[in-house]
Amino acid sequence: MSQDAAASQVGAGQFAGRVAVITGGARGQGRSHALELARQGADIALVDRCADLDTVTYPLATSDDLAETVRLVEAEGRRCVAVEADVRDLDAMVAFVDGVVAELGSVDILIANAGISTLGSIVDMDATQWSETVDVNLTGVFNAMRAAAAHMRRNRWGRIIAISSMMGRSANPLIPAYCASKWGVIGLTKSVAHEMAYFGVTANVIAPGNISTDMIHNDMLYGLMRPDLESPTKEDVAGPMTSLHVQPVPWLEPEEVTAAVVFLCSEGARHITGSVIDVDAGASARFTA
Ligand SMILES: NC(=O)c1ccc[n+]([C@@H]2O[C@H](COP(=O)([O-])OP(=O)(O)OC[C@H]3O[C@@H](n4cnc5c(N)ncnc54)[C@H](O)[C@@H]3O)[C@@H](O)[C@H]2O)c1
């Protein structure tokens, strides 16, 4: 959308006339971002795998989840395109984004949000687990950026937001692939920010703490948090989850990450690029810088 067209839509929501692409948009944080950007005027394009992965021990989103997000976006009066595809597939991501431009007119905002969490020891980690985690969490972010960046550069406007993690700025034992991939997302995004700075496109990272979604509320993570218990419950893991933060809360809501997404997409953030915003209940107070 041109700047004149954007100006003419003032009053219709700050993102009126914008198109936001969200990977991993079927549920969780991706759904929250989709709904709020739609409420504030954006049309939405979602991509999600909607199928489980071999090395991920909790269920990923389903086709029904994706359809529900589409329904909720459309209930906000916005257009919504949804495709089932894997962020690891560059050709599929390019075809998806080109299709979005053809159908909705542009791609102005990219939220590279799709991700998986896996656990394993460096002593005996399966090679497939390593590569699946890095391929989804890091190469998947690259693929989404690669698919969208040329369109944004041509439009001389764009907002790229990559979702890392507090584990992309620190570390815990038994999640080396997740940590490595999320640290990598920050380096990737900073390089893209530098390149795209000359074309009106910003690129930033959000590093969430524990966010209350299916990624943390599952047997795998509960078992890691409370190895002393056979079947730990949500109440059992609240204490160890809280210890990962500084503020005394075990997890935040997806909408708290969405607030940072909205800010980074706003005109007020036009001169913020290459940054990492921590939405982590103070966990970043422990980091060196
Ligand atoms: N939940 C947390 O505590 C937490 C903390 C820090 C960072 N994060 C990050 O936030 C992002 C969103 O996670 P969430 O908490 O909403 O979890 P989630 O599991 O609910 O959402 C992740 C989404 O990504 C999709 N997905 C996974 N692999 C995919 C692939 N190969 N191709 C396309 N889609 C794929 C899933 O189907 C799911 O819909 C992830 O990048 C995650 O690593 C989460």
Short mmCIF file of C-alpha atoms and ligand atoms in Angstrom, two decimals:
data_model
loop_
_atom_site.label_atom_id
_atom_site.label_comp_id
_atom_site.label_asym_id
_atom_site.label_seq_id
_atom_site.Cartn_x
_atom_site.Cartn_y
_atom_site.Cartn_z
CA MET A 1 0.00 0.00 0.00
CA SER A 2 1.29 3.53 -0.79
CA GLN A 3 1.81 6.06 2.00
CA ASP A 4 -1.01 8.21 0.51
CA ALA A 5 -3.36 5.25 0.56
CA ALA A 6 -2.36 4.54 4.15
CA ALA A 7 -2.97 8.17 5.14
CA SER A 8 -6.43 8.11 3.54
CA GLN A 9 -7.42 5.22 5.82
CA VAL A 10 -6.68 7.01 9.09
CA GLY A 11 -9.54 6.30 11.48
CA ALA A 12 -10.12 2.82 10.08
CA GLY A 13 -7.53 1.25 12.41
CA GLN A 14 -3.82 1.91 12.30
CA PHE A 15 -3.19 -1.08 10.04
CA ALA A 16 -6.05 -0.46 7.59
CA GLY A 17 -4.91 -1.32 4.08
CA ARG A 18 -1.99 -3.40 5.37
CA VAL A 19 -1.60 -7.14 4.83
CA ALA A 20 0.02 -9.23 7.57
CA VAL A 21 1.52 -12.67 6.91
CA ILE A 22 1.77 -14.87 10.01
CA THR A 23 3.53 -18.23 10.04
CA GLY A 24 2.29 -20.78 12.58
CA GLY A 25 -0.94 -18.81 12.67
CA ALA A 26 -3.37 -21.64 13.40
CA ARG A 27 -3.30 -21.30 17.18
CA GLY A 28 -1.39 -19.94 20.18
CA GLN A 29 0.57 -16.73 19.80
CA GLY A 30 0.11 -16.67 16.01
CA ARG A 31 -3.67 -16.64 16.39
CA SER A 32 -3.47 -13.85 18.97
CA HIS A 33 -1.34 -11.71 16.64
CA ALA A 34 -3.72 -12.38 13.73
CA LEU A 35 -6.79 -11.33 15.70
CA GLU A 36 -5.32 -8.12 17.07
CA LEU A 37 -3.82 -7.00 13.75
CA ALA A 38 -7.22 -7.72 12.15
CA ARG A 39 -9.01 -5.72 14.87
CA GLN A 40 -6.68 -2.84 14.02
CA GLY A 41 -7.51 -3.04 10.32
CA ALA A 42 -5.07 -5.46 8.64
CA ASP A 43 -6.01 -8.23 6.27
CA ILE A 44 -4.40 -11.48 7.33
CA ALA A 45 -2.60 -14.37 5.61
CA LEU A 46 -1.87 -17.47 7.65
CA VAL A 47 0.36 -20.43 6.97
CA ASP A 48 0.62 -23.45 9.24
CA ARG A 49 1.79 -27.03 8.84
CA CYS A 50 -1.34 -28.41 10.55
CA ALA A 51 0.31 -31.80 11.09
CA ASP A 52 2.55 -33.29 13.73
CA LEU A 53 6.33 -33.74 13.38
CA ASP A 54 8.28 -36.91 14.16
CA THR A 55 10.59 -35.45 16.79
CA VAL A 56 8.05 -33.18 18.50
CA THR A 57 6.42 -34.98 21.40
CA TYR A 58 3.35 -32.73 21.72
CA PRO A 59 0.64 -32.24 19.07
CA LEU A 60 1.03 -29.36 16.64
CA ALA A 61 -1.95 -27.44 15.26
CA THR A 62 -4.69 -29.05 13.18
CA SER A 63 -6.66 -28.01 10.09
CA ASP A 64 -9.57 -27.26 12.43
CA ASP A 65 -7.38 -24.87 14.43
CA LEU A 66 -6.44 -23.03 11.25
CA ALA A 67 -10.08 -22.84 10.12
CA GLU A 68 -11.03 -21.44 13.53
CA THR A 69 -8.43 -18.66 13.25
CA VAL A 70 -9.77 -17.80 9.79
CA ARG A 71 -13.30 -17.68 11.22
CA LEU A 72 -12.21 -15.37 14.05
CA VAL A 73 -10.33 -13.01 11.70
CA GLU A 74 -13.28 -12.83 9.31
CA ALA A 75 -15.57 -12.11 12.29
CA GLU A 76 -13.49 -8.94 12.72
CA GLY A 77 -14.55 -7.94 9.20
CA ARG A 78 -11.14 -8.54 7.60
CA ARG A 79 -10.11 -10.73 4.70
CA CYS A 80 -8.13 -13.86 5.56
CA VAL A 81 -6.13 -16.25 3.38
CA ALA A 82 -4.96 -19.52 4.92
CA VAL A 83 -2.64 -22.16 3.47
CA GLU A 84 -1.40 -25.43 4.91
CA ALA A 85 2.33 -25.57 4.19
CA ASP A 86 5.59 -26.19 5.98
CA VAL A 87 7.91 -23.25 6.66
CA ARG A 88 10.86 -25.56 5.89
CA ASP A 89 9.81 -25.60 2.23
CA LEU A 90 11.18 -22.45 0.54
CA ASP A 91 9.31 -23.03 -2.74
CA ALA A 92 6.05 -23.41 -0.83
CA MET A 93 6.70 -20.23 1.16
CA VAL A 94 7.50 -18.23 -1.98
CA ALA A 95 4.35 -19.57 -3.68
CA PHE A 96 2.30 -18.75 -0.57
CA VAL A 97 3.54 -15.16 -0.27
CA ASP A 98 3.27 -14.51 -4.02
CA GLY A 99 -0.29 -15.84 -3.82
CA VAL A 100 -1.05 -13.49 -0.93
CA VAL A 101 0.22 -10.52 -2.95
CA ALA A 102 -1.94 -11.59 -5.90
CA GLU A 103 -5.06 -12.04 -3.75
CA LEU A 104 -4.75 -9.37 -1.05
CA GLY A 105 -2.59 -6.82 -2.88
CA SER A 106 0.67 -6.74 -0.88
CA VAL A 107 2.63 -8.10 2.04
CA ASP A 108 3.39 -5.33 4.51
CA ILE A 109 3.92 -7.18 7.78
CA LEU A 110 5.60 -10.55 8.36
CA ILE A 111 5.40 -12.29 11.71
CA ALA A 112 7.81 -15.27 11.48
CA ASN A 113 6.26 -17.10 14.40
CA ALA A 114 6.11 -20.83 13.54
CA GLY A 115 8.27 -22.88 15.86
CA ILE A 116 8.69 -26.15 17.69
CA SER A 117 10.23 -27.10 20.99
CA THR A 118 12.25 -30.28 21.44
CA LEU A 119 14.25 -31.69 24.33
CA GLY A 120 17.33 -33.88 24.24
CA SER A 121 20.76 -34.44 25.71
CA ILE A 122 23.92 -33.56 23.77
CA VAL A 123 25.19 -37.02 24.79
CA ASP A 124 22.76 -38.96 22.63
CA MET A 125 20.56 -36.53 20.68
CA ASP A 126 19.16 -37.95 17.49
CA ALA A 127 20.43 -36.15 14.35
CA THR A 128 16.89 -35.88 13.01
CA GLN A 129 15.77 -34.04 16.11
CA TRP A 130 18.59 -31.53 15.74
CA SER A 131 17.90 -30.89 12.07
CA GLU A 132 14.10 -30.75 12.42
CA THR A 133 14.35 -28.15 15.18
CA VAL A 134 16.89 -25.98 13.39
CA ASP A 135 15.08 -26.35 10.05
CA VAL A 136 11.72 -25.21 11.46
CA ASN A 137 12.89 -22.56 13.92
CA LEU A 138 15.74 -20.98 11.97
CA THR A 139 15.55 -21.99 8.31
CA GLY A 140 11.76 -21.55 8.49
CA VAL A 141 12.25 -17.93 9.58
CA PHE A 142 14.78 -17.42 6.78
CA ASN A 143 12.34 -18.92 4.24
CA ALA A 144 9.52 -16.60 5.35
CA MET A 145 11.79 -13.55 5.18
CA ARG A 146 13.18 -14.64 1.81
CA ALA A 147 9.64 -14.98 0.45
CA ALA A 148 8.44 -11.56 1.71
CA ALA A 149 11.48 -9.27 1.57
CA ALA A 150 11.49 -8.50 -2.16
CA HIS A 151 7.85 -7.37 -2.02
CA MET A 152 8.55 -5.12 0.96
CA ARG A 153 11.63 -3.64 -0.64
CA ARG A 154 9.65 -2.86 -3.80
CA ASN A 155 6.94 -1.13 -1.68
CA ARG A 156 9.53 0.80 0.36
CA TRP A 157 7.64 -0.19 3.52
CA GLY A 158 7.65 -3.29 5.66
CA ARG A 159 7.67 -4.67 9.17
CA ILE A 160 9.43 -7.98 9.79
CA ILE A 161 9.12 -9.50 13.26
CA ALA A 162 10.81 -12.79 14.11
CA ILE A 163 9.82 -14.69 17.25
CA SER A 164 12.84 -15.94 19.17
CA SER A 165 12.71 -16.81 22.88
CA MET A 166 14.37 -16.00 26.19
CA MET A 167 16.22 -19.22 25.27
CA GLY A 168 17.60 -17.26 22.30
CA ARG A 169 19.33 -14.93 24.77
CA SER A 170 20.26 -17.40 27.50
CA ALA A 171 20.37 -21.18 27.92
CA ASN A 172 19.04 -24.10 29.87
CA PRO A 173 20.21 -27.71 29.85
CA LEU A 174 18.60 -30.31 27.57
CA ILE A 175 17.31 -27.92 24.90
CA PRO A 176 20.44 -27.32 22.80
CA ALA A 177 18.73 -27.41 19.40
CA TYR A 178 15.98 -25.03 20.50
CA CYS A 179 18.51 -22.63 22.06
CA ALA A 180 20.79 -22.73 19.02
CA SER A 181 17.92 -22.10 16.62
CA LYS A 182 16.54 -19.20 18.66
CA TRP A 183 19.98 -17.57 19.07
CA GLY A 184 20.32 -17.94 15.31
CA VAL A 185 17.04 -16.11 14.70
CA ILE A 186 18.50 -13.02 16.36
CA GLY A 187 21.63 -12.98 14.18
CA LEU A 188 19.59 -13.57 11.05
CA THR A 189 17.16 -10.77 11.88
CA LYS A 190 19.89 -8.26 12.72
CA SER A 191 21.56 -8.88 9.36
CA VAL A 192 18.23 -8.48 7.54
CA ALA A 193 17.53 -5.28 9.51
CA HIS A 194 20.83 -3.84 8.35
CA GLU A 195 20.23 -4.71 4.71
CA MET A 196 16.60 -3.55 4.62
CA ALA A 197 17.18 -0.30 6.56
CA TYR A 198 17.69 1.54 3.29
CA PHE A 199 14.27 0.52 1.94
CA GLY A 200 11.81 1.53 4.68
CA VAL A 201 11.65 -1.97 6.08
CA THR A 202 12.31 -2.70 9.76
CA ALA A 203 13.25 -6.12 11.14
CA ASN A 204 13.09 -6.87 14.86
CA VAL A 205 12.93 -9.80 17.23
CA ILE A 206 10.60 -10.53 20.11
CA ALA A 207 12.00 -12.88 22.75
CA PRO A 208 9.13 -14.25 24.85
CA GLY A 209 9.41 -15.93 28.23
CA ASN A 210 7.01 -18.73 29.14
CA ILE A 211 3.83 -18.11 27.19
CA SER A 212 0.68 -20.00 28.03
CA THR A 213 0.16 -22.10 24.86
CA ASP A 214 0.23 -25.76 23.91
CA MET A 215 4.00 -25.49 23.47
CA ILE A 216 4.50 -25.38 27.23
CA HIS A 217 1.35 -27.04 28.53
CA ASN A 218 2.24 -30.58 27.56
CA ASP A 219 3.62 -33.75 29.14
CA MET A 220 7.11 -33.28 27.63
CA LEU A 221 7.76 -29.92 29.24
CA TYR A 222 5.96 -30.78 32.45
CA GLY A 223 8.24 -33.85 32.74
CA LEU A 224 11.35 -31.72 32.22
CA MET A 225 10.20 -29.29 34.90
CA ARG A 226 9.27 -31.96 37.46
CA PRO A 227 11.34 -35.11 36.76
CA ASP A 228 10.61 -36.17 40.34
CA LEU A 229 6.90 -36.70 39.59
CA GLU A 230 5.34 -39.41 37.45
CA SER A 231 2.49 -37.27 36.05
CA PRO A 232 3.09 -33.62 36.92
CA THR A 233 0.13 -31.23 36.65
CA LYS A 234 -0.07 -27.54 35.73
CA GLU A 235 0.03 -26.66 39.43
CA ASP A 236 3.12 -28.86 39.92
CA VAL A 237 5.12 -27.01 37.25
CA ALA A 238 4.11 -23.46 38.17
CA GLY A 239 7.00 -23.14 40.65
CA PRO A 240 9.83 -24.22 38.32
CA MET A 241 8.30 -22.21 35.47
CA THR A 242 8.24 -19.13 37.70
CA SER A 243 11.93 -19.60 38.49
CA LEU A 244 12.76 -19.01 34.80
CA HIS A 245 11.33 -15.50 35.16
CA VAL A 246 12.21 -12.71 37.59
CA GLN A 247 8.70 -11.39 38.18
CA PRO A 248 6.78 -14.00 40.20
CA VAL A 249 4.56 -15.36 37.41
CA PRO A 250 4.86 -18.82 35.80
CA TRP A 251 3.66 -17.79 32.33
CA LEU A 252 2.31 -14.84 30.37
CA GLU A 253 -0.63 -14.72 28.00
CA PRO A 254 -0.16 -14.65 24.19
CA GLU A 255 -1.81 -11.21 24.12
CA GLU A 256 1.18 -9.80 26.03
CA VAL A 257 3.46 -10.76 23.14
CA THR A 258 0.89 -9.37 20.71
CA ALA A 259 1.18 -5.96 22.40
CA ALA A 260 4.88 -5.89 21.41
CA VAL A 261 4.01 -7.06 17.88
CA VAL A 262 1.51 -4.20 17.50
CA PHE A 263 4.06 -1.67 18.74
CA LEU A 264 6.76 -2.87 16.35
CA CYS A 265 4.30 -2.70 13.45
CA SER A 266 3.22 0.85 14.29
CA GLU A 267 4.47 4.08 12.71
CA GLY A 268 5.88 5.01 16.12
CA ALA A 269 8.41 2.18 15.77
CA ARG A 270 9.60 3.18 12.29
CA HIS A 271 13.10 3.95 13.56
CA ILE A 272 13.43 0.82 15.67
CA THR A 273 15.18 -1.91 13.72
CA GLY A 274 17.66 -4.65 14.57
CA SER A 275 16.32 -4.71 18.14
CA VAL A 276 15.26 -7.48 20.47
CA ILE A 277 12.25 -6.83 22.70
CA ASP A 278 12.06 -9.20 25.67
CA VAL A 279 8.53 -10.06 26.81
CA ASP A 280 9.69 -12.38 29.55
CA ALA A 281 8.62 -11.21 33.01
CA GLY A 282 12.11 -9.91 33.68
CA ALA A 283 14.16 -12.96 32.71
CA SER A 284 16.29 -10.59 30.62
CA ALA A 285 17.34 -8.80 33.82
CA ARG A 286 19.72 -11.74 34.25
CA PHE A 287 21.32 -11.33 30.81
CA THR A 288 24.65 -9.61 30.38
CA ALA A 289 23.36 -6.95 27.98
N1 LIG B 1 5.09 -20.81 24.41
C1 LIG B 1 6.25 -20.39 24.89
O1 LIG B 1 6.54 -20.46 26.11
C2 LIG B 1 7.27 -19.74 23.98
C3 LIG B 1 8.34 -19.07 24.56
C4 LIG B 1 9.28 -18.45 23.75
C5 LIG B 1 9.14 -18.49 22.38
N2 LIG B 1 8.08 -19.16 21.84
C6 LIG B 1 7.97 -19.16 20.38
O2 LIG B 1 6.75 -18.56 20.01
C7 LIG B 1 6.34 -19.07 18.72
C8 LIG B 1 4.88 -19.48 18.78
O3 LIG B 1 4.73 -20.59 19.66
P1 LIG B 1 3.41 -20.85 20.54
O4 LIG B 1 3.77 -20.63 21.93
O5 LIG B 1 2.26 -20.11 19.97
O6 LIG B 1 3.25 -22.45 20.34
P2 LIG B 1 2.25 -23.30 19.42
O7 LIG B 1 2.80 -24.66 19.38
O8 LIG B 1 0.86 -23.13 19.91
O9 LIG B 1 2.33 -22.58 17.99
C9 LIG B 1 3.30 -22.89 17.02
C10 LIG B 1 2.62 -23.00 15.68
O10 LIG B 1 3.59 -23.25 14.67
C11 LIG B 1 3.09 -24.28 13.83
N3 LIG B 1 4.22 -24.96 13.18
C12 LIG B 1 5.15 -25.75 13.78
N4 LIG B 1 6.01 -26.22 12.88
C13 LIG B 1 5.64 -25.71 11.68
C14 LIG B 1 6.17 -25.83 10.36
N5 LIG B 1 7.24 -26.61 10.11
N6 LIG B 1 5.56 -25.16 9.36
C15 LIG B 1 4.46 -24.39 9.62
N7 LIG B 1 3.91 -24.25 10.84
C16 LIG B 1 4.51 -24.91 11.86
C17 LIG B 1 2.30 -25.18 14.74
O11 LIG B 1 1.40 -26.03 14.05
C18 LIG B 1 1.60 -24.16 15.65
O12 LIG B 1 0.38 -23.72 15.11
C19 LIG B 1 7.30 -20.22 18.43
O13 LIG B 1 8.31 -19.76 17.54
C20 LIG B 1 7.92 -20.53 19.77
O14 LIG B 1 9.19 -21.13 19.68
C21 LIG B 1 7.15 -19.78 22.60
#
